[in-house]
Tab-separated table of C-alpha atoms and ligand atoms in Angstrom:
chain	number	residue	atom	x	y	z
A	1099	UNK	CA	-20.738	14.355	4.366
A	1100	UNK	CA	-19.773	16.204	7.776
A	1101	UNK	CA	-17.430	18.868	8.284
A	1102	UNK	CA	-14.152	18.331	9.369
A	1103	UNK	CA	-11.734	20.014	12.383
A	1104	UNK	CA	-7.838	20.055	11.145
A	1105	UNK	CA	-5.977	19.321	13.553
A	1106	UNK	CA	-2.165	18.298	11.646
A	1107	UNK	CA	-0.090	18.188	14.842
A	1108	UNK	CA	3.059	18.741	13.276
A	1109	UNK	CA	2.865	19.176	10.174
A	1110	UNK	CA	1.974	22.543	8.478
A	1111	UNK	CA	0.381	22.286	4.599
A	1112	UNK	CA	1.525	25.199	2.801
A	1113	UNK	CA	-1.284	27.749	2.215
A	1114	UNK	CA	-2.272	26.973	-1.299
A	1115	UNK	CA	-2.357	22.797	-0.052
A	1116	UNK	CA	-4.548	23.994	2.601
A	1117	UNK	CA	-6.769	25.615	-0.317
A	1118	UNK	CA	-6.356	23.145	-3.054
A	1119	UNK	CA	-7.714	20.543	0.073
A	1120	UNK	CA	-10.981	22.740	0.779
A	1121	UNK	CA	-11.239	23.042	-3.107
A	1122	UNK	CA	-11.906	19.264	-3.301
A	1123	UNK	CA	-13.749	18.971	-0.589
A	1124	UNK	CA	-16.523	21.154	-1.668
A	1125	UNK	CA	-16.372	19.383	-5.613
A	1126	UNK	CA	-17.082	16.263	-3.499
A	1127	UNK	CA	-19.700	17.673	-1.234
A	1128	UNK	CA	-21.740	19.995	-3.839
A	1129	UNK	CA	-20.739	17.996	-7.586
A	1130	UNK	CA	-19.962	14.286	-6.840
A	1131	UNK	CA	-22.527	13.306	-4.076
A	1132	UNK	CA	-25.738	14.952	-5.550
A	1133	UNK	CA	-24.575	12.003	-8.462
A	1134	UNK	CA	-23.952	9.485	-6.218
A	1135	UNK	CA	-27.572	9.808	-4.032
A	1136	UNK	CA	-28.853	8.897	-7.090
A	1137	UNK	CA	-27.048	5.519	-7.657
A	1138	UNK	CA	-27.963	2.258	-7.026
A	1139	UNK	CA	-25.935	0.893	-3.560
A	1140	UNK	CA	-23.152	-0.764	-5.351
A	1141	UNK	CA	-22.898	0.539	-8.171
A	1142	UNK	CA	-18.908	1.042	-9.378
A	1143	UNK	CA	-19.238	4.068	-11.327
A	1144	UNK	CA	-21.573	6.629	-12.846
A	1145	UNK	CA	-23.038	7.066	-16.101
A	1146	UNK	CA	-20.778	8.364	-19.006
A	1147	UNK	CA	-22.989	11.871	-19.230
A	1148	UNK	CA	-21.811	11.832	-15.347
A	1149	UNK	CA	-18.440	11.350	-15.562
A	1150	UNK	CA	-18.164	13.845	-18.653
A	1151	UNK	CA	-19.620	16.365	-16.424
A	1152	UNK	CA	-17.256	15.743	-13.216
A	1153	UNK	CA	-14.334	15.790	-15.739
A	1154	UNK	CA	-15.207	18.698	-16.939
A	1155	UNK	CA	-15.570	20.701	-13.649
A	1156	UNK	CA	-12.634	18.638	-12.530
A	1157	UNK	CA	-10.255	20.410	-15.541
A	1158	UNK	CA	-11.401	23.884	-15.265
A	1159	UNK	CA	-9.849	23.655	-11.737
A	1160	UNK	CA	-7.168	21.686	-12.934
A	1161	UNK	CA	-7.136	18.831	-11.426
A	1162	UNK	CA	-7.218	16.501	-14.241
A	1163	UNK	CA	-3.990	14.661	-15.719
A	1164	UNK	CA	-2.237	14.551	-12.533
A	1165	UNK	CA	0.164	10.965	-13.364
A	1166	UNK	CA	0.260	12.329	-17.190
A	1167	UNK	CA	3.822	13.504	-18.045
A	1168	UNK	CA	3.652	17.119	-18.940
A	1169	UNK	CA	4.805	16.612	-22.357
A	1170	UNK	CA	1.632	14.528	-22.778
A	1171	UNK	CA	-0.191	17.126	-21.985
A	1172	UNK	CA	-0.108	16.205	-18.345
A	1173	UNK	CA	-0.500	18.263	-15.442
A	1174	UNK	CA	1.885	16.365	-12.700
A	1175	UNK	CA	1.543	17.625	-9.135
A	1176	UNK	CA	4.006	16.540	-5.951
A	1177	UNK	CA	3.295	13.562	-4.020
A	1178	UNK	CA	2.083	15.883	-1.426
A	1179	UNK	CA	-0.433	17.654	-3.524
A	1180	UNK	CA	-1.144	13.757	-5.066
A	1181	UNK	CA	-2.090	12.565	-1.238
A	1182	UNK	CA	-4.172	15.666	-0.210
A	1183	UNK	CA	-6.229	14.413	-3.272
A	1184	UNK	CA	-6.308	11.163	-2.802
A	1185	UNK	CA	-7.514	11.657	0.829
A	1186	UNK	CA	-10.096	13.878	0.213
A	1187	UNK	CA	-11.488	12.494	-3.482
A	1188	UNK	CA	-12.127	9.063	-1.328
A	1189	UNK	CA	-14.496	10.518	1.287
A	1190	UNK	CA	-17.246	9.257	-0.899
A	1191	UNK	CA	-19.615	6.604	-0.573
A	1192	UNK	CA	-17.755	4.842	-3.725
A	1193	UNK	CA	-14.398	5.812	-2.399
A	1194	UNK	CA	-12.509	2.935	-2.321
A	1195	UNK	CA	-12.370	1.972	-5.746
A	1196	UNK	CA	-14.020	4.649	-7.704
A	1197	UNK	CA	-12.058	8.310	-5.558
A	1198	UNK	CA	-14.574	11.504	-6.779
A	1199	UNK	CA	-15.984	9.197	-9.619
A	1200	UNK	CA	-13.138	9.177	-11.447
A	1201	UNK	CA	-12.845	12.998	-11.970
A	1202	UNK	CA	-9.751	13.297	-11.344
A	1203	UNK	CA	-8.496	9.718	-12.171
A	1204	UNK	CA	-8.121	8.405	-15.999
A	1205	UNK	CA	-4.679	7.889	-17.962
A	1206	UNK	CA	-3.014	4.753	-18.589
A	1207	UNK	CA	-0.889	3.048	-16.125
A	1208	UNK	CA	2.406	4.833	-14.978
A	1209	UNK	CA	4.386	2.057	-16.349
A	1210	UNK	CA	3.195	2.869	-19.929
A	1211	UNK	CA	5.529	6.267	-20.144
A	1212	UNK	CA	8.739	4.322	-20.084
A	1213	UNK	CA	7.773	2.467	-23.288
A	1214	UNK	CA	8.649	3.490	-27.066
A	1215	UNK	CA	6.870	6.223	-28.504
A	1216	UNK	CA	4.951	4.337	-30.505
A	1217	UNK	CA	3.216	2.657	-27.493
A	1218	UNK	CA	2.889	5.638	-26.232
A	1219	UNK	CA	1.198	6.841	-29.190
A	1220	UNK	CA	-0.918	3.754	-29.500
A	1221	UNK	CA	-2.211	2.465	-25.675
A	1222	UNK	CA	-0.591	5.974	-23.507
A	1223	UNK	CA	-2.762	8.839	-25.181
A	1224	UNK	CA	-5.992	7.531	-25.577
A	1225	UNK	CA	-6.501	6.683	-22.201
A	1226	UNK	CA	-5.337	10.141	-21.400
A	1227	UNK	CA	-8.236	11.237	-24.079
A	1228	UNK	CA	-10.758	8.386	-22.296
A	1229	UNK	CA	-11.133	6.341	-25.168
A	1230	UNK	CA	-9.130	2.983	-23.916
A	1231	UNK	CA	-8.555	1.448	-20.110
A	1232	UNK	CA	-6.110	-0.491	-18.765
A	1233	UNK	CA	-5.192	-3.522	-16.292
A	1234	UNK	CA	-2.099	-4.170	-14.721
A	1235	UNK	CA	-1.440	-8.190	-14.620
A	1236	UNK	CA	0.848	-9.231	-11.791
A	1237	UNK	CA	-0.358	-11.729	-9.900
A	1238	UNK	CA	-0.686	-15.104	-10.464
A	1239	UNK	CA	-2.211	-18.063	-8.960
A	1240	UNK	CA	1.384	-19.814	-6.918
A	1241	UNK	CA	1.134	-16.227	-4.956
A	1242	UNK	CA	1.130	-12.607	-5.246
A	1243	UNK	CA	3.024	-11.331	-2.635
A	1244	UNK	CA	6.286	-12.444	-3.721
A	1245	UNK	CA	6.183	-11.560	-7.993
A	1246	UNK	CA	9.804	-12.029	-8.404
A	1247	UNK	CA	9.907	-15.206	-7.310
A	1248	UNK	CA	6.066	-16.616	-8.484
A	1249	UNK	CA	5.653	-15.466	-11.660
A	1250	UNK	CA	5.482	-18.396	-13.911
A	1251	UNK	CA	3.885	-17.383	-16.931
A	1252	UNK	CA	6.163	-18.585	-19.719
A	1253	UNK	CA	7.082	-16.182	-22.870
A	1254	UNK	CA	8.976	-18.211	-25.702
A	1255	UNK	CA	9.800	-15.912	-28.907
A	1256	UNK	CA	8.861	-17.573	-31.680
A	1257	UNK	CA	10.075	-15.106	-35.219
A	1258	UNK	CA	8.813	-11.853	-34.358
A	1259	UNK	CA	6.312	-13.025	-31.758
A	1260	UNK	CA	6.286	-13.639	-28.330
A	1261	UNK	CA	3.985	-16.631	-27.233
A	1262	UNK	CA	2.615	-16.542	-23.494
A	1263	UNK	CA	1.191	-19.175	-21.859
A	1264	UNK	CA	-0.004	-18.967	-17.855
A	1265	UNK	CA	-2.927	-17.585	-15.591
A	1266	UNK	CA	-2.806	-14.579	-13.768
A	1267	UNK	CA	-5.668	-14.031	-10.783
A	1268	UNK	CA	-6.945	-11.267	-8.932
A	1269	UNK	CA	-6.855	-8.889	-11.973
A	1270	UNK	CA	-9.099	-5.931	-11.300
A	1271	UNK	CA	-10.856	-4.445	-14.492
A	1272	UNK	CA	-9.289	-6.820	-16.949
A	1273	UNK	CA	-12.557	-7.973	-18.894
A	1274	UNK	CA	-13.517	-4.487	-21.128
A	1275	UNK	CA	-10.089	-3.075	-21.244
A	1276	UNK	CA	-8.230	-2.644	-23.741
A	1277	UNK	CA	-5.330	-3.794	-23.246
A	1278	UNK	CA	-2.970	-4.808	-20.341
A	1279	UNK	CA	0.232	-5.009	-18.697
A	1280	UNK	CA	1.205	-8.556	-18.325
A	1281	UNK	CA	4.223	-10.166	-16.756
A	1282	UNK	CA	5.820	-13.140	-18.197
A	1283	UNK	CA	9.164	-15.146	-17.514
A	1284	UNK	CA	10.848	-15.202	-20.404
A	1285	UNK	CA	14.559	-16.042	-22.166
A	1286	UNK	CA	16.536	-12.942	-22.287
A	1287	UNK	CA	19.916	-14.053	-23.519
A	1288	UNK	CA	21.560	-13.941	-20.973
A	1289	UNK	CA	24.149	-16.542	-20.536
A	1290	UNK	CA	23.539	-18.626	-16.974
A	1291	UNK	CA	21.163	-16.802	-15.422
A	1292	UNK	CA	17.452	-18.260	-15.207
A	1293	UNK	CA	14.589	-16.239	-17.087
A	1294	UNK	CA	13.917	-13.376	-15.972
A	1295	UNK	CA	10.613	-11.159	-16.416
A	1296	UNK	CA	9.901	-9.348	-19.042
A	1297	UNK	CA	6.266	-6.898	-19.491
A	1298	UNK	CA	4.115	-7.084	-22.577
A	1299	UNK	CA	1.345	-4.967	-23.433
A	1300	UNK	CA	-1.529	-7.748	-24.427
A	1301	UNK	CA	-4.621	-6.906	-26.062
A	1302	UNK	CA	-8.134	-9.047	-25.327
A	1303	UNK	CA	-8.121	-9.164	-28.954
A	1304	UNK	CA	-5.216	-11.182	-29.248
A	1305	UNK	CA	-5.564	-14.963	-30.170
A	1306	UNK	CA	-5.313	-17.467	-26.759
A	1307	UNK	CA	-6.541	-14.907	-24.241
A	1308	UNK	CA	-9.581	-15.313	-21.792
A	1309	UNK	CA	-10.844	-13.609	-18.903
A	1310	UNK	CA	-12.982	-15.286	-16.117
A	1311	UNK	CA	-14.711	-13.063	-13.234
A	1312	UNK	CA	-13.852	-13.700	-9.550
A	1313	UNK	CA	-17.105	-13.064	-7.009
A	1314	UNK	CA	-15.355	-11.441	-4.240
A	1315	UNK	CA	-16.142	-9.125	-1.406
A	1316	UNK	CA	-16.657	-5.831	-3.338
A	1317	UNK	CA	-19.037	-4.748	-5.971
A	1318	UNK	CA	-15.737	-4.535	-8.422
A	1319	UNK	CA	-14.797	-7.849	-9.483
A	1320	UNK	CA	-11.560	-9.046	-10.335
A	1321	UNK	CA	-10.854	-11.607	-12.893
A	1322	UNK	CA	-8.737	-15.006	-13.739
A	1323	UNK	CA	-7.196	-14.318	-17.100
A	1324	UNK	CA	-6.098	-17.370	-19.095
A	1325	UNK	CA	-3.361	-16.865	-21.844
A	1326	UNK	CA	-2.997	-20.542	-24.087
A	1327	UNK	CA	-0.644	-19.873	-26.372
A	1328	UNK	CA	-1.046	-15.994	-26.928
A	1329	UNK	CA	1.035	-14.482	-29.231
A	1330	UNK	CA	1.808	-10.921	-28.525
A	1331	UNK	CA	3.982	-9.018	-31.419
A	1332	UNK	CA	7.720	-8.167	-30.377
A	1333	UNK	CA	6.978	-4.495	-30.344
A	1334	UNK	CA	4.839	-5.079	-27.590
A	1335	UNK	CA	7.654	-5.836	-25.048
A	1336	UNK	CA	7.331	-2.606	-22.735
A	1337	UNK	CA	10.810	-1.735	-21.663
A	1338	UNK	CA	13.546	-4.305	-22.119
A	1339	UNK	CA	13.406	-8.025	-22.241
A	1340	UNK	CA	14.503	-9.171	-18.560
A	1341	UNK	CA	13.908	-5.863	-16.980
A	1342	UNK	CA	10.232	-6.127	-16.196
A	1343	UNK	CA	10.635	-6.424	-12.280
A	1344	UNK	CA	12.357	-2.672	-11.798
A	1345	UNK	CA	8.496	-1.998	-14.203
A	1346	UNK	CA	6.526	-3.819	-11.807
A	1347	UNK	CA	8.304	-2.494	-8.757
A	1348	UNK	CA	8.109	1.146	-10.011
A	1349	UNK	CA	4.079	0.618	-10.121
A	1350	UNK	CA	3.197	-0.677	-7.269
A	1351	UNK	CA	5.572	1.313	-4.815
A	1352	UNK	CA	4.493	4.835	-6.659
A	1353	UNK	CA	0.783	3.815	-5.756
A	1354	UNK	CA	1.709	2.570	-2.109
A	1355	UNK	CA	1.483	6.651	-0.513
A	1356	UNK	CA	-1.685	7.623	-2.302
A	1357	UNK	CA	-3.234	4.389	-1.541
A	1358	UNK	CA	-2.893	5.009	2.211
A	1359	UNK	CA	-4.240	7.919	1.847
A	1360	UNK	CA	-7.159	7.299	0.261
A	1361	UNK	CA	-8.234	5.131	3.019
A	1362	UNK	CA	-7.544	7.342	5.772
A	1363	UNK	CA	-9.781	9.628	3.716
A	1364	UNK	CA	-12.690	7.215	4.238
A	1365	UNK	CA	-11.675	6.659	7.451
A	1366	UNK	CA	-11.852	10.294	8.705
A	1367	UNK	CA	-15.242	10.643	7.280
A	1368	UNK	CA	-16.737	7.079	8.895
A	1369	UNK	CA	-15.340	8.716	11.866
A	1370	UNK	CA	-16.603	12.052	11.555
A	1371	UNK	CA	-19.962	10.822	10.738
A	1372	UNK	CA	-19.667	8.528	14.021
A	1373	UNK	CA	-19.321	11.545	16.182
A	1374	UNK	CA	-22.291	13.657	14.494
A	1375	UNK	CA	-24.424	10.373	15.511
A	1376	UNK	CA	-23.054	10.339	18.930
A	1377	UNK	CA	-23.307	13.347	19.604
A	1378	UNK	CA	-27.211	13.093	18.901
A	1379	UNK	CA	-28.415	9.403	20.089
A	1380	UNK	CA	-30.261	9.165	22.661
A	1381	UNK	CA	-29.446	6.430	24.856
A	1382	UNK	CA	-30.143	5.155	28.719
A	1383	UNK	CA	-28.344	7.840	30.870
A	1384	UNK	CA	-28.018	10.591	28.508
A	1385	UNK	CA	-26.333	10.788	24.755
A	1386	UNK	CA	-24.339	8.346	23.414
A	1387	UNK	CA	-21.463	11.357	23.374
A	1388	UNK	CA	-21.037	10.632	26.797
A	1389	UNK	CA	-20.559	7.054	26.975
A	1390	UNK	CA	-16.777	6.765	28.261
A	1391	UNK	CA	-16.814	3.709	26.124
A	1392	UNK	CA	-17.956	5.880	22.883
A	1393	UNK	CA	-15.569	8.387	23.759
A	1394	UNK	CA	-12.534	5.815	24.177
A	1395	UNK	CA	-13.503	4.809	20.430
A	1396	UNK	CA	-13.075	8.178	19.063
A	1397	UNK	CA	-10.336	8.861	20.781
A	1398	UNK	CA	-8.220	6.022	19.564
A	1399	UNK	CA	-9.841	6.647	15.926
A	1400	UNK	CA	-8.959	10.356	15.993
A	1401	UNK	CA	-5.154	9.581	17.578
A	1402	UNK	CA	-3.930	6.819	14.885
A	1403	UNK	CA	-5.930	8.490	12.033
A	1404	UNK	CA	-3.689	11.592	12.867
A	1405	UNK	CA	-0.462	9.581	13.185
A	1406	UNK	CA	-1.358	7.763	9.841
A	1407	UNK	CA	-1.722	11.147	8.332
A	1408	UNK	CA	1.545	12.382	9.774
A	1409	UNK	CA	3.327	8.930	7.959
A	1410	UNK	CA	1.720	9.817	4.866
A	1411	UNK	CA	2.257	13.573	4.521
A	1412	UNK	CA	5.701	12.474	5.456
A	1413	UNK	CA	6.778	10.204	3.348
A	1414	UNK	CA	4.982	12.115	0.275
A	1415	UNK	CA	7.411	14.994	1.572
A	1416	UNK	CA	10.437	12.928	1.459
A	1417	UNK	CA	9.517	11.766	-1.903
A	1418	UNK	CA	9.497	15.311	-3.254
A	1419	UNK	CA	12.693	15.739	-1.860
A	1420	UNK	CA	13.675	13.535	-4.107
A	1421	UNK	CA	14.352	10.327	-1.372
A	1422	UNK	CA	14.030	6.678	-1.910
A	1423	UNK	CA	10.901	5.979	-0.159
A	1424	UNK	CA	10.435	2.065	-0.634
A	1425	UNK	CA	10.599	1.845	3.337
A	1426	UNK	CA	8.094	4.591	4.026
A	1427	UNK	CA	6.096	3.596	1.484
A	1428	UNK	CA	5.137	0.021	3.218
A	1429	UNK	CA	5.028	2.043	6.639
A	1430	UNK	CA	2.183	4.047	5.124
A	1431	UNK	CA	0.410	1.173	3.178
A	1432	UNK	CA	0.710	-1.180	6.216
A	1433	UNK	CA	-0.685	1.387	8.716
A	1434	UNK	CA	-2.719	3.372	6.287
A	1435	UNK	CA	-4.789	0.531	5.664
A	1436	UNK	CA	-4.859	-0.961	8.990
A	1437	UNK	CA	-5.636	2.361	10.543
A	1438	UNK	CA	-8.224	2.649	8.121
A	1439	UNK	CA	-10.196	-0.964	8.662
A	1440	UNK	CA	-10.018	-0.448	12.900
A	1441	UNK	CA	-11.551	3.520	12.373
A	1442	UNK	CA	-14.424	1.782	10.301
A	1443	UNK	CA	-15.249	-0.978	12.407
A	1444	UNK	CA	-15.745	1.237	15.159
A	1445	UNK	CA	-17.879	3.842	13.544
A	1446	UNK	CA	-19.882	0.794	12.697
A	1447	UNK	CA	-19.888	-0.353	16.375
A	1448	UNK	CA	-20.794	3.094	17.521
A	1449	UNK	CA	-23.696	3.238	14.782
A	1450	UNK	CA	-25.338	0.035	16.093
A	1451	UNK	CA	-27.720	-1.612	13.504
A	1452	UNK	CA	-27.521	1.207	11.213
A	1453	UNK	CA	-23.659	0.296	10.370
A	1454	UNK	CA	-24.540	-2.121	8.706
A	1455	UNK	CA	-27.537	-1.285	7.535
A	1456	UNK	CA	-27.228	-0.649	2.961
A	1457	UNK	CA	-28.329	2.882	3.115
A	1458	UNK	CA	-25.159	4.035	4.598
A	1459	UNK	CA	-21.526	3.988	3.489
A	1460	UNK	CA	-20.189	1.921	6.257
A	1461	UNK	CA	-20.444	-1.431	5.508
A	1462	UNK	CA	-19.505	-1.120	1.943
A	1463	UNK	CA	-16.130	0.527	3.375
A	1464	UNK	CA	-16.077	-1.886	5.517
A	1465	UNK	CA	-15.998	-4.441	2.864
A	1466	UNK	CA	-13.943	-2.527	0.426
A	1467	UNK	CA	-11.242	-2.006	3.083
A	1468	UNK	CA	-10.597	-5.495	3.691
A	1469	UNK	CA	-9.260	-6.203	0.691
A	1470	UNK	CA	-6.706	-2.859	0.852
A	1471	UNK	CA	-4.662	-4.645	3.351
A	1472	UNK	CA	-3.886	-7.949	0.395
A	1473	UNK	CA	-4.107	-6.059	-2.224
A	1474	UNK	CA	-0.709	-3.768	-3.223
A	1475	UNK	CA	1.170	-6.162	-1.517
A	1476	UNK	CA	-0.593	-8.080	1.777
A	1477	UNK	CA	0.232	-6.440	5.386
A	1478	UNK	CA	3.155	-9.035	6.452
A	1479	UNK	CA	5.477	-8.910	3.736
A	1480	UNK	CA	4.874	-4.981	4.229
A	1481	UNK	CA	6.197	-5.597	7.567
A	1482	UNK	CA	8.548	-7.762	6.374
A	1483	UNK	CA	10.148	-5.037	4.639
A	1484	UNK	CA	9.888	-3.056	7.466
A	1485	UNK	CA	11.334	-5.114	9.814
A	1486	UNK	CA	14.257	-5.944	7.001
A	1487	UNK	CA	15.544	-2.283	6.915
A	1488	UNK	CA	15.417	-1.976	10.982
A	1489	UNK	CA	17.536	-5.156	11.468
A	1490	UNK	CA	20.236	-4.020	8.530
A	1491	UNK	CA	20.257	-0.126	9.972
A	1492	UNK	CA	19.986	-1.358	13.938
A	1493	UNK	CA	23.564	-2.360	15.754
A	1494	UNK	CA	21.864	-3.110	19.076
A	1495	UNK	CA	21.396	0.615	20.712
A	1496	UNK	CA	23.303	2.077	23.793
A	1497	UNK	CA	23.062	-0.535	25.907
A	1498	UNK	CA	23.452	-3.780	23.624
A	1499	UNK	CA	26.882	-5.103	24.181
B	1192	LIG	C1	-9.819	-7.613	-5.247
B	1192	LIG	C2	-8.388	-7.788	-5.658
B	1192	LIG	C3	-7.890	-7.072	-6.740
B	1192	LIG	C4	-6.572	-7.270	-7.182
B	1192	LIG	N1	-6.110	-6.612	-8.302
B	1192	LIG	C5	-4.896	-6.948	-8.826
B	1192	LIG	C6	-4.444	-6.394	-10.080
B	1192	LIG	O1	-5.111	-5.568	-10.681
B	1192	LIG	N2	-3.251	-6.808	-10.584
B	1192	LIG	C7	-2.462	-7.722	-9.935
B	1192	LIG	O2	-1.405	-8.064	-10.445
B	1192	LIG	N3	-2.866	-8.243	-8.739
B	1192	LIG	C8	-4.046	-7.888	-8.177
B	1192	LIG	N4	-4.466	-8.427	-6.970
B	1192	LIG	C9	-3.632	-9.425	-6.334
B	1192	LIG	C10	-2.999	-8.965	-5.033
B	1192	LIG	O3	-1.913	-8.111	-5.296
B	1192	LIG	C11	-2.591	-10.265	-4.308
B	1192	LIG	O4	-3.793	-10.867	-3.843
B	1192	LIG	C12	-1.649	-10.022	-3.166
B	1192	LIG	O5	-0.401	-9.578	-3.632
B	1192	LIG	C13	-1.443	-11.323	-2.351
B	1192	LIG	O6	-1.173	-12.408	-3.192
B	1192	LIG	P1	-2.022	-13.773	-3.012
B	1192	LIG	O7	-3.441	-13.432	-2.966
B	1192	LIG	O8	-1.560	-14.730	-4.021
B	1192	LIG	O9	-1.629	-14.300	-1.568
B	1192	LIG	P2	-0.315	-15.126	-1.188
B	1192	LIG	O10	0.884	-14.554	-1.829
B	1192	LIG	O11	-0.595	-16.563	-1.367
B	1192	LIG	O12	-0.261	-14.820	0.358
B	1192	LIG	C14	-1.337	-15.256	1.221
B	1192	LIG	C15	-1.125	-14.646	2.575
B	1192	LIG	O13	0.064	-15.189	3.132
B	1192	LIG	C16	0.715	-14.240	3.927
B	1192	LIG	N5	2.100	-14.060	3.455
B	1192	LIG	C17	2.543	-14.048	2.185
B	1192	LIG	N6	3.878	-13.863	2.162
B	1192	LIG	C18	4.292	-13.773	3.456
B	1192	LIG	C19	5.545	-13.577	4.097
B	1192	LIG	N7	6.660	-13.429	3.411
B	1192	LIG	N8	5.562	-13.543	5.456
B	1192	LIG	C20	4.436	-13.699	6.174
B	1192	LIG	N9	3.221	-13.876	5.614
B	1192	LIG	C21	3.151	-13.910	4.288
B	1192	LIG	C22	-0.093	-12.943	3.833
B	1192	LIG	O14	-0.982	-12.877	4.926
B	1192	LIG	C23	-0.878	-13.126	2.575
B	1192	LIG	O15	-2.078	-12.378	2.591
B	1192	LIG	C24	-5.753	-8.181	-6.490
B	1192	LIG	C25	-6.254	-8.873	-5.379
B	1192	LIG	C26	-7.550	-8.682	-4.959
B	1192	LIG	C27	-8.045	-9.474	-3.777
């Protein structure tokens, strides 16, 4: 890992942002990648004496429970504070999917807090203790980028039971979970309307349920999970019956600012390490530094990783203020991510052979970046939401008659 330069045209972190940042930045340089030099190239995670450890440190400066309620014993932080970490807890070679190891990750999904207190009880605290995991189970195979509309899986209560049958696809860390969020279409009541979708928390346990792995570009697979008549007790439904949607919504757009920044994280240090090799390669003429066509590189790299910063630390401000942030939220994901694949591929480009060679990060950020700009929703209906807010906010400017 290479030092960084700060520049934040425009923005000023508060001082104890500005420490909390360097804080992370030497866990992840002196605690999390003496672990990771010793794990095989794609690994997804380090042993359980590992992970212990990093938790450990990762408390005592209190940087553990950050999504967790505080009456759970949760220590939430502001979305700015939540970015800040996210950027710099990614600048690892497992970044993408695995931020600092997991240090500073763990707890159930968000979505679990706005259920009874009994679920709470059962599937909320003991993934805030580390003893259960959770997958989220959105998408299906007619299409993930429009949920409200493709969700097909069928939930018919039967007595006290709810029985689901449907696939979902893409599910990442389904098989050895838990339990899950799934989304099913199911009968609400109410008169006229068409069914609408409803959550349940499913357990692998549960009769009818299978799980198939997907091969796909990362280490992490995802997985097809199959649900033939799967009966899932009533007091499973997780909010109310009809209402699962607002649940969906409310996890995916929470995600969308961290998630950008995660990847400009790895971005900044593919970068960074792009200039420490330039800045040393000897090539025909001189250093590779002074290439103009080098320099062009990192200059575009350094200008749109600093305007994707400035959209992130933004919109995570705005948030705190207490501001719908739906729009800003696709703004960041949609250049975030983007931002984030171009910066790589040139710090591959500017690495030659090496890029790609296994020994380095690059390539498997490369890889692992790909699939940030489908998953959490896929760039164009990002832009599509984009685009939907200028037209209804735009008359047609001064000079539009
Ligand atoms: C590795 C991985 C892990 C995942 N993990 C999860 C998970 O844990 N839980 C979960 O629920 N889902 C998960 N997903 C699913 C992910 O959210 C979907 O892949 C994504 O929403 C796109 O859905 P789709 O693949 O069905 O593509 P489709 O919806 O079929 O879209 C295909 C392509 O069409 C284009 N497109 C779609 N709509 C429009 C539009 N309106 N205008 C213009 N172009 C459009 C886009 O380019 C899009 O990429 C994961 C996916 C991957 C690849």
């Amino acid at each position: 890992m290479t030092d960084t330069v700060d520049i934040n045209y425009g923005f000023q972190l508060p001082e104890e942002l500005l420490m909390l940042r360097e804080q992370v930045r030497r866990f992840m340089r002196e605690e999390v990648k003496p672990i990771e030099d010793k794990l095989p190239y794609d690994a997804i995670g380090c042993s359980k004496a590992d992970k212990i450890h990093l938790k450990g440190i990762a408390e005592d400066m209190g940087l553990t429970g950050l999504t967790i309620p505080a009456e759970y014993g949760g220590n939430p932080v502001s979305a700015l504070t939540r970015v800040i970490i996210a950027e710099e807890s990614a600048k690892c070679r497992l970044g993408a999917y695995a931020p600092a190891l997991g240090a500073f990750g763990g707890g159930p999904p968000n979505i679990i807090w706005g259920g009874t207190e009994a679920q709470i009880e059962k599937y909320g605290i003991p993934c805030i203790e580390g003893k259960k995991r959770a997958f989220v189970a959105i998408t299906e195979p007619t299409g993930g980028s429009d949920p409200r509309n493709n969700i097909t899986t069928r939930a018919v209560k039967k007595g006290d039971r709810w029985v689901l049958n449907g696939r979902k696809m893409w599910i990442t860390a389904a098989a050895g979970a838990d339990y899950g969020v799934v989304f099913a279409r199911s009968d609400d009541g109410r008169e006229g309307e068409p069914p609408q979708i409803t959550a349940f928390i499913v357990e692998p346990d549960f009769p009818g349920i299978t799980f198939n792995e997907i091969g796909v570009i990362r280490a992490l697979s995802p997985y097809e999970i199959v649900l033939e008549n799967c009966e899932v007790p009533e007091e499973n439904v997780l909010g109310r019956v009809g209402y699962g949607f607002a649940v969906a919504q409310s996890w995916l757009v929470d995600a969308r600012i961290p998630y950008a920044a995660g990847c400009i994280g790895i971005a900044q240090e593919a970068l960074d390490m792009a200039c420490g090799w330039a800045n040393q390669r000897p090539t025909r003429g001189g250093l590779l530094k002074d290439k103009q066509a080098i320099q062009w590189m990192i200059a575009d790299s350094e200008v749109e990783l600093q305007a994707a910063r400035l959209l992130v630390y933004d919109a995570a401000s705005k948030a705190d203020a207490g501001e719908i942030v739906k729009v800003d939220a696709s703004v960041c994901k949609l250049y975030g991510t983007e931002t984030a694949g171009r910066v790589v591929d040139r710090a591959i480009q500017i690495f030659g052979g090496m890029g790609v060679a296994k020994e380095m990060p690059l390539e498997r950020w490369y890889r692992e970046l790909r699939i940030k700009r489908i998953g959490e929703g896929p760039s164009e209906v990002h832009r599509m939401v984009i685009a939907r807010n200028k037209l209804r906010n735009t008359e047609g400017g001064v000079y539009f008659s």
